[in-house]
PDB file of N, CA and C in Angstrom:
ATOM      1  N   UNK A 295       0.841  -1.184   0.000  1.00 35.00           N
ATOM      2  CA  UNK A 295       0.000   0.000   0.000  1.00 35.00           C
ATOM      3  C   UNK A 295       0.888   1.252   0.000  1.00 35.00           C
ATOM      4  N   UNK A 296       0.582   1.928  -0.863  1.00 45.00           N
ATOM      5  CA  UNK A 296       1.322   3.470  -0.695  1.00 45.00           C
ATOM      6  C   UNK A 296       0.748   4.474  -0.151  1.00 45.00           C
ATOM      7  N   UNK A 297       1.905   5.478   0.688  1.00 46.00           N
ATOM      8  CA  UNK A 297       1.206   6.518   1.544  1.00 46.00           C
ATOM      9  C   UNK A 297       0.556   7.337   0.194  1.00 46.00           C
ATOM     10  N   UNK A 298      -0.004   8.043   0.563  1.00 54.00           N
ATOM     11  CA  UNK A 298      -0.966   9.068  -0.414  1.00 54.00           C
ATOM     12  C   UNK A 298      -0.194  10.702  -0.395  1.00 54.00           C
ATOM     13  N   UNK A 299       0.670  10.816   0.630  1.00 61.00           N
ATOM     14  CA  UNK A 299       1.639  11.826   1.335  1.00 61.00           C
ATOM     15  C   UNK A 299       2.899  11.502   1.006  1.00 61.00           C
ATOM     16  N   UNK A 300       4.083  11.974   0.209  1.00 61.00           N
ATOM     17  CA  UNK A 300       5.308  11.188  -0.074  1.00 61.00           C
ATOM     18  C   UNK A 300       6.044  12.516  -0.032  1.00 61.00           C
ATOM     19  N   UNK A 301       7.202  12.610   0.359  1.00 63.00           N
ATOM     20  CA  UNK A 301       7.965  13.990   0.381  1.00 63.00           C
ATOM     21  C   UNK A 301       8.722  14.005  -1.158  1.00 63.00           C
ATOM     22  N   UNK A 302       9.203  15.292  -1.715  1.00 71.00           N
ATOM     23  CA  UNK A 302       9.618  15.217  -2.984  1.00 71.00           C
ATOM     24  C   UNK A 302      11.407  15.709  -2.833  1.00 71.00           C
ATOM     25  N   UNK A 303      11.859  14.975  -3.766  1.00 69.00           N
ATOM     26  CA  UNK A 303      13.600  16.203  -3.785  1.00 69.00           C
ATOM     27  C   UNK A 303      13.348  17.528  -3.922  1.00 69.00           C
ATOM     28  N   UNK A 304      14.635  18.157  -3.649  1.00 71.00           N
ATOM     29  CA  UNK A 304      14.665  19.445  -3.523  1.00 71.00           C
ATOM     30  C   UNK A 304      14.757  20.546  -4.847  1.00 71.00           C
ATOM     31  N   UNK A 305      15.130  19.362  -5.620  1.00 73.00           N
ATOM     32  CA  UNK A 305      14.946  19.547  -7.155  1.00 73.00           C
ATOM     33  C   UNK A 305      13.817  19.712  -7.746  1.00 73.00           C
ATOM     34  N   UNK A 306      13.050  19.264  -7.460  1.00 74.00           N
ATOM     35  CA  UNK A 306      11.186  19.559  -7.472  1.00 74.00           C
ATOM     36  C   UNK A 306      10.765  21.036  -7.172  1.00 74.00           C
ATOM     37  N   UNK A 307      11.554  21.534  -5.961  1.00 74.00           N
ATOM     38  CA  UNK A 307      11.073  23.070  -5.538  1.00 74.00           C
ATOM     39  C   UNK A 307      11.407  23.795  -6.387  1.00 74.00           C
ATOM     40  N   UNK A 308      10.429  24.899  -6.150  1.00 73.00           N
ATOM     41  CA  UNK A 308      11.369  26.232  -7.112  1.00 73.00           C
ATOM     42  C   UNK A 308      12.479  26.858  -7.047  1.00 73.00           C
ATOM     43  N   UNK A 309      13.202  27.126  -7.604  1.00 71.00           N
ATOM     44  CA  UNK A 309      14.501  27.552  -7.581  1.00 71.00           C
ATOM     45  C   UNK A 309      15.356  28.327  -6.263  1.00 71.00           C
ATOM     46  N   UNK A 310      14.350  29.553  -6.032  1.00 71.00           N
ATOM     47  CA  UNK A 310      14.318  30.812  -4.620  1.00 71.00           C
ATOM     48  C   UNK A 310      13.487  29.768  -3.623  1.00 71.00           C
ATOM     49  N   UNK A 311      13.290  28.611  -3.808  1.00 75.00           N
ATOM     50  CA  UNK A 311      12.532  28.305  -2.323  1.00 75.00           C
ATOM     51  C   UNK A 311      13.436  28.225  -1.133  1.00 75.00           C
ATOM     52  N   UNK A 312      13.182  28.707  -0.170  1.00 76.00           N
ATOM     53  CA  UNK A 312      13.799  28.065   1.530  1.00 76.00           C
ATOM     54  C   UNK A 312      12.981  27.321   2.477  1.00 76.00           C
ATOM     55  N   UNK A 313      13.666  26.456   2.085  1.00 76.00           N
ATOM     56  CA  UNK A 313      13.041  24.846   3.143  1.00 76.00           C
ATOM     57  C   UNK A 313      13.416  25.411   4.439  1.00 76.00           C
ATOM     58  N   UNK A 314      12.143  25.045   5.170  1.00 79.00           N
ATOM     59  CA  UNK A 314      12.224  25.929   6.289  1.00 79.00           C
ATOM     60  C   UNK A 314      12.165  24.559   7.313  1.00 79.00           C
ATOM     61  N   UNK A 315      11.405  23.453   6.835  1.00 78.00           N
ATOM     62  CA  UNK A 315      10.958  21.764   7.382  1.00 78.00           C
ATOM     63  C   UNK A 315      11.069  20.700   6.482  1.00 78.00           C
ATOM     64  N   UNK A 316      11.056  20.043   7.139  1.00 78.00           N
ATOM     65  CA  UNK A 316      11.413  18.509   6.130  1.00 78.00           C
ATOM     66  C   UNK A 316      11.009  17.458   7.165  1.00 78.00           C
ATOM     67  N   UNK A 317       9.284  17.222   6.595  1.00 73.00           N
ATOM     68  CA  UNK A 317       8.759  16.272   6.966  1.00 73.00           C
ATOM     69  C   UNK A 317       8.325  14.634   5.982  1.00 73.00           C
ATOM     70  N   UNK A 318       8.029  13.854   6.540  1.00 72.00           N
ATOM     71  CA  UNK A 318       7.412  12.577   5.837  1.00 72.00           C
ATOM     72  C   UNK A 318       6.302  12.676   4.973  1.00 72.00           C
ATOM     73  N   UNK A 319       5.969  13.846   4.915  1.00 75.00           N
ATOM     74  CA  UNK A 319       4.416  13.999   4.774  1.00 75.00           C
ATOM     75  C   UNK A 319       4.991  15.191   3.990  1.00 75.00           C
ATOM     76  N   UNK A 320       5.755  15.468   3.343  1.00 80.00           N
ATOM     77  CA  UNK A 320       6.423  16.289   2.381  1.00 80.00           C
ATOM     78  C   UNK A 320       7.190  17.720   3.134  1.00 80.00           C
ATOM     79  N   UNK A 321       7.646  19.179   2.335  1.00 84.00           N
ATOM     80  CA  UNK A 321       8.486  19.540   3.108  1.00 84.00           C
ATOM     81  C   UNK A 321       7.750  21.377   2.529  1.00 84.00           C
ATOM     82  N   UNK A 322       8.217  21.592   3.765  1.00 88.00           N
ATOM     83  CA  UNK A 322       7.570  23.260   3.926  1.00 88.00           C
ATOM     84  C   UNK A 322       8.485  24.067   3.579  1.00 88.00           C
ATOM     85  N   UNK A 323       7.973  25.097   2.814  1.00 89.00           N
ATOM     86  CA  UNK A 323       9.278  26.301   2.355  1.00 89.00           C
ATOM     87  C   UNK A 323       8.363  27.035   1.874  1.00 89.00           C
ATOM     88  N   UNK A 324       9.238  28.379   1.883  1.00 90.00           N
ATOM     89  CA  UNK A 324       8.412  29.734   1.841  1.00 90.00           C
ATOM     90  C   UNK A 324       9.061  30.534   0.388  1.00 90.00           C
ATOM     91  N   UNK A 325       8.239  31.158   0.078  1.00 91.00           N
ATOM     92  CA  UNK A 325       8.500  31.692  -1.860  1.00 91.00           C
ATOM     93  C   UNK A 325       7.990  33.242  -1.571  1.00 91.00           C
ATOM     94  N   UNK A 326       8.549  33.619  -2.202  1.00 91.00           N
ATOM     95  CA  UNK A 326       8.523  35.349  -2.436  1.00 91.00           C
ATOM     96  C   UNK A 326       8.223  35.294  -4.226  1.00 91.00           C
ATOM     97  N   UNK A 327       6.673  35.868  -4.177  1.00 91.00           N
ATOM     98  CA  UNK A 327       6.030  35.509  -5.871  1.00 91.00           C
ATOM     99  C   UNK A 327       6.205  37.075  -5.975  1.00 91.00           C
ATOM    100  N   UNK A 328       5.917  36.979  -7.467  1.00 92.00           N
ATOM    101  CA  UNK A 328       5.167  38.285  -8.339  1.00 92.00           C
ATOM    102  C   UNK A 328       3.541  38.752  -8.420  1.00 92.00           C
ATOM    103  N   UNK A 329       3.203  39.038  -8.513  1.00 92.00           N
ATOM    104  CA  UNK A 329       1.320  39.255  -8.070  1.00 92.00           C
ATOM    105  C   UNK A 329       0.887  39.485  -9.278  1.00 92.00           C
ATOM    106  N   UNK A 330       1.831  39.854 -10.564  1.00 91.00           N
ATOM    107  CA  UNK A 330       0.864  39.708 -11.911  1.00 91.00           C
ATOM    108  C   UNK A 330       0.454  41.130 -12.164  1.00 91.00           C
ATOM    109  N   UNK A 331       0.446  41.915 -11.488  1.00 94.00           N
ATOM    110  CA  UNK A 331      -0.041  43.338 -11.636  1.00 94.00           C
ATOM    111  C   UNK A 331       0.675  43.818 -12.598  1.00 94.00           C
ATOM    112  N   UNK A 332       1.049  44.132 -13.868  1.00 93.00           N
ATOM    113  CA  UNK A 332       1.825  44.842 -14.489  1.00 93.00           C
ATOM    114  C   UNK A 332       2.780  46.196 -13.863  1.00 93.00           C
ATOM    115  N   UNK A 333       1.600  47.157 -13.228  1.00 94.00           N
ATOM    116  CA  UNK A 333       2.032  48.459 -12.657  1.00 94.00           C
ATOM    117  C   UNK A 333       2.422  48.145 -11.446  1.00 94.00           C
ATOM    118  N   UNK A 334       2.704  47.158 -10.555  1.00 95.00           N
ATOM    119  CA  UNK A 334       3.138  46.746  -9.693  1.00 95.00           C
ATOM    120  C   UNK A 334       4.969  46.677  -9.788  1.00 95.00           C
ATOM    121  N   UNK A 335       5.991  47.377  -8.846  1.00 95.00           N
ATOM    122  CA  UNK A 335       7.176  47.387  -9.048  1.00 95.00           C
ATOM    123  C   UNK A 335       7.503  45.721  -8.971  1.00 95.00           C
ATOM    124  N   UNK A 336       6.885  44.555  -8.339  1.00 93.00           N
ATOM    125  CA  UNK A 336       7.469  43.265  -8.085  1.00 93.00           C
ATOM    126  C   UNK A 336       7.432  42.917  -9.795  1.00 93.00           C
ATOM    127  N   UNK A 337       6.970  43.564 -10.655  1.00 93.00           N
ATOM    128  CA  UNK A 337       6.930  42.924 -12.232  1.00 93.00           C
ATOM    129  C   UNK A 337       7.882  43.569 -12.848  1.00 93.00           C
ATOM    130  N   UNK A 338       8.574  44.509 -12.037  1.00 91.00           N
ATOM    131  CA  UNK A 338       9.716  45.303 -12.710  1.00 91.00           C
ATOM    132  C   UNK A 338      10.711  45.074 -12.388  1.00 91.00           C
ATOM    133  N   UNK A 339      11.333  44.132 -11.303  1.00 90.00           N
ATOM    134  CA  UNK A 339      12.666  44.054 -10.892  1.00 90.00           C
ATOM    135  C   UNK A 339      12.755  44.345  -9.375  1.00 90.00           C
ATOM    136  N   UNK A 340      11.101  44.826  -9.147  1.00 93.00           N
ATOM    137  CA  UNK A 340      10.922  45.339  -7.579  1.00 93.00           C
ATOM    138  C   UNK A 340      11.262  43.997  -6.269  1.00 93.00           C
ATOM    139  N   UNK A 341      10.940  44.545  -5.161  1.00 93.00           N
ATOM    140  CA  UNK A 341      11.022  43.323  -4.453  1.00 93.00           C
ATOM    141  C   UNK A 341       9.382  42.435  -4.853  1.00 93.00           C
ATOM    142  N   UNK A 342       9.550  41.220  -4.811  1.00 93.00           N
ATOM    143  CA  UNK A 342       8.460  40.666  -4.754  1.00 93.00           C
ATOM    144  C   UNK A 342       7.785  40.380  -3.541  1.00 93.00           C
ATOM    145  N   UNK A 343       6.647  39.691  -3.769  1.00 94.00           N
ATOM    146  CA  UNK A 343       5.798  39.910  -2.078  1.00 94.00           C
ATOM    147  C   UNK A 343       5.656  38.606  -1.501  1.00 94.00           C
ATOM    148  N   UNK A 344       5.868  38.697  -0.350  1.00 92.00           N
ATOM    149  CA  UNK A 344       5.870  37.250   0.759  1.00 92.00           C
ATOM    150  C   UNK A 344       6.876  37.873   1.923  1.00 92.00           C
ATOM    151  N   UNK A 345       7.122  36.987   2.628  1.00 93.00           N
ATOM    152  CA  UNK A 345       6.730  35.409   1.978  1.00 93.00           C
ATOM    153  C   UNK A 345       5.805  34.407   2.545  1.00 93.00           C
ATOM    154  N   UNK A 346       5.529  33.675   1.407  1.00 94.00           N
ATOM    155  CA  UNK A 346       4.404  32.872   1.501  1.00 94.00           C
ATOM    156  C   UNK A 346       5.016  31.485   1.918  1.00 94.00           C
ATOM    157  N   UNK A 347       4.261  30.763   3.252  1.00 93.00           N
ATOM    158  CA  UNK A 347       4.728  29.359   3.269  1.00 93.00           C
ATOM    159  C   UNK A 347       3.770  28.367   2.752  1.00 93.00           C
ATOM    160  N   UNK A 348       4.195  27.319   1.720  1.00 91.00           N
ATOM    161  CA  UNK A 348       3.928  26.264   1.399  1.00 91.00           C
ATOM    162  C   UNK A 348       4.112  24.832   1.441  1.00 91.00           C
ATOM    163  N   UNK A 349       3.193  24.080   1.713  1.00 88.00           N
ATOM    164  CA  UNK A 349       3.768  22.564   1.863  1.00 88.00           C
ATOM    165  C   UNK A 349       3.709  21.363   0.685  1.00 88.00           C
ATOM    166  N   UNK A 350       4.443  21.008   0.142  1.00 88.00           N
ATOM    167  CA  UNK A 350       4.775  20.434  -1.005  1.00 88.00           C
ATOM    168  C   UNK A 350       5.348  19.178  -0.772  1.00 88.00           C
ATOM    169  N   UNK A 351       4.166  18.020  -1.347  1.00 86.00           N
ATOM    170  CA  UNK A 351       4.260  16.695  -1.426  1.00 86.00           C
ATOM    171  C   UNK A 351       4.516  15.740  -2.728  1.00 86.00           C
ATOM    172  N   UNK A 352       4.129  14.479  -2.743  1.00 82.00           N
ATOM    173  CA  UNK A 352       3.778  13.938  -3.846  1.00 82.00           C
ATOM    174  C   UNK A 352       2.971  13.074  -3.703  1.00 82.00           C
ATOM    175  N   UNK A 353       1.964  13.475  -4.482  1.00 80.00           N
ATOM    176  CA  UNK A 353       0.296  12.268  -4.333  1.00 80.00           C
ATOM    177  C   UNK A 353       0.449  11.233  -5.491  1.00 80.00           C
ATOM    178  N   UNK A 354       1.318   9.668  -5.361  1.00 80.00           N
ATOM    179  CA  UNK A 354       1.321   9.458  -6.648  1.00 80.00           C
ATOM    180  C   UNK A 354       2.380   9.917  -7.266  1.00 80.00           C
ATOM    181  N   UNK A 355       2.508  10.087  -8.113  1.00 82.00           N
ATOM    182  CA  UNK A 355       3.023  10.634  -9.804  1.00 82.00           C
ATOM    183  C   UNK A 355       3.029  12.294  -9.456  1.00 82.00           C
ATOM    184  N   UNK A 356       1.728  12.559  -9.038  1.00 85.00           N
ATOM    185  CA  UNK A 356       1.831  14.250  -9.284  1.00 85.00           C
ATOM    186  C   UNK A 356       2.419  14.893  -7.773  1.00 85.00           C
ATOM    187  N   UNK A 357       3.516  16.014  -7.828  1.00 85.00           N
ATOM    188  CA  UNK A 357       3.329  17.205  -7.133  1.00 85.00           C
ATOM    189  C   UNK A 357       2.485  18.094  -6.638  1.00 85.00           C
ATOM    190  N   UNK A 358       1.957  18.084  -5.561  1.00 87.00           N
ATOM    191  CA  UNK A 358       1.121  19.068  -5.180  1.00 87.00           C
ATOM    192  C   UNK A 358       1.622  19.920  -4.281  1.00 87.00           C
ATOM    193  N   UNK A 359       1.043  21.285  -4.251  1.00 88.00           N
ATOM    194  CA  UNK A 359       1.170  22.437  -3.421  1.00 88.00           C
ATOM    195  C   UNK A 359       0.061  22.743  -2.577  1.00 88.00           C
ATOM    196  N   UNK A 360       0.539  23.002  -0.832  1.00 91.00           N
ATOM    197  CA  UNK A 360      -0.601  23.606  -0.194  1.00 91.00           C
ATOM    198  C   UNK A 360      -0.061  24.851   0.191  1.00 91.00           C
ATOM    199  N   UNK A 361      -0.851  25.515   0.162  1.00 93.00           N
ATOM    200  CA  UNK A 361      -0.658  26.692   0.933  1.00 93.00           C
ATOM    201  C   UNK A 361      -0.974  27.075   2.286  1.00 93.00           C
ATOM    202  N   UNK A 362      -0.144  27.515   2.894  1.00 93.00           N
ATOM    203  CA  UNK A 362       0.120  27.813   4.446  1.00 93.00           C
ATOM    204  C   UNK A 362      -0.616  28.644   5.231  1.00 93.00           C
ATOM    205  N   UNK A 363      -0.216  29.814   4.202  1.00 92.00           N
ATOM    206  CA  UNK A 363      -0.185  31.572   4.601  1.00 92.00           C
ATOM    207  C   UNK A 363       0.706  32.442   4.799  1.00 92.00           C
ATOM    208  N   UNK A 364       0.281  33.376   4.828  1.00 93.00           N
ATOM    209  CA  UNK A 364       1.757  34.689   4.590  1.00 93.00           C
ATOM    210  C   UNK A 364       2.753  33.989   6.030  1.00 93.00           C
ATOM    211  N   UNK A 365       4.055  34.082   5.510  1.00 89.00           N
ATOM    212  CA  UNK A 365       5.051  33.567   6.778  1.00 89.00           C
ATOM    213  C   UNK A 365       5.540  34.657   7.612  1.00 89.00           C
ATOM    214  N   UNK A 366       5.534  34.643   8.663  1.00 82.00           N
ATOM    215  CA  UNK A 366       6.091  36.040   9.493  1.00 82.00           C
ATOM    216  C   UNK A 366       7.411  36.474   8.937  1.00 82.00           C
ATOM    217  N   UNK A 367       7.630  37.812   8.806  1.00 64.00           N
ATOM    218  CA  UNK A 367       9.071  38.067   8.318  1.00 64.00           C
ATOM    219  C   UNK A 367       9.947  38.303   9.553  1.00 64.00           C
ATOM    220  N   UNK A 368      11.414  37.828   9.285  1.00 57.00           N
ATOM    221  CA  UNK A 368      12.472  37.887  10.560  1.00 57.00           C
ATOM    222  C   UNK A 368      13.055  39.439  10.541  1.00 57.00           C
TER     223      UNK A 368
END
């Protein structure tokens, strides 16, 4: 029987991610996105906004993403 929860390599994450946990049940890290706004400076080179923590598994075959919520900044 296979878990339905499988953790993924780190090669799977996005490039800027920081693994913040590394659980069995896959591994948490936080991303600083773009928001898509054109007139927004994060689409220009600005800082982007977050960060956001996410938990990222593998169901199966596919990658999935949950989302956390905004992560406190240090």
């Amino acid at each position: 029987m296979q878990c339905r929860e499988q953790p993924i390599s780190k090669d799977e994450l996005p490039a800027d991610a920081e693994v913040v946990k590394e659980e069995s049940t896959g591994s948490v890290y936080l991303e600083y996105r773009t928001c898509g706004d054109e007139t927004c400076s994060c689409m220009n080179g600005g800082q982007q906004h977050g960060p956001y923590k996410y938990r990222v598994y593998r169901d199966g075959t596919t990658v999935r993403r949950e989302y956390l919520g905004k992560a406190k900044e240090n």
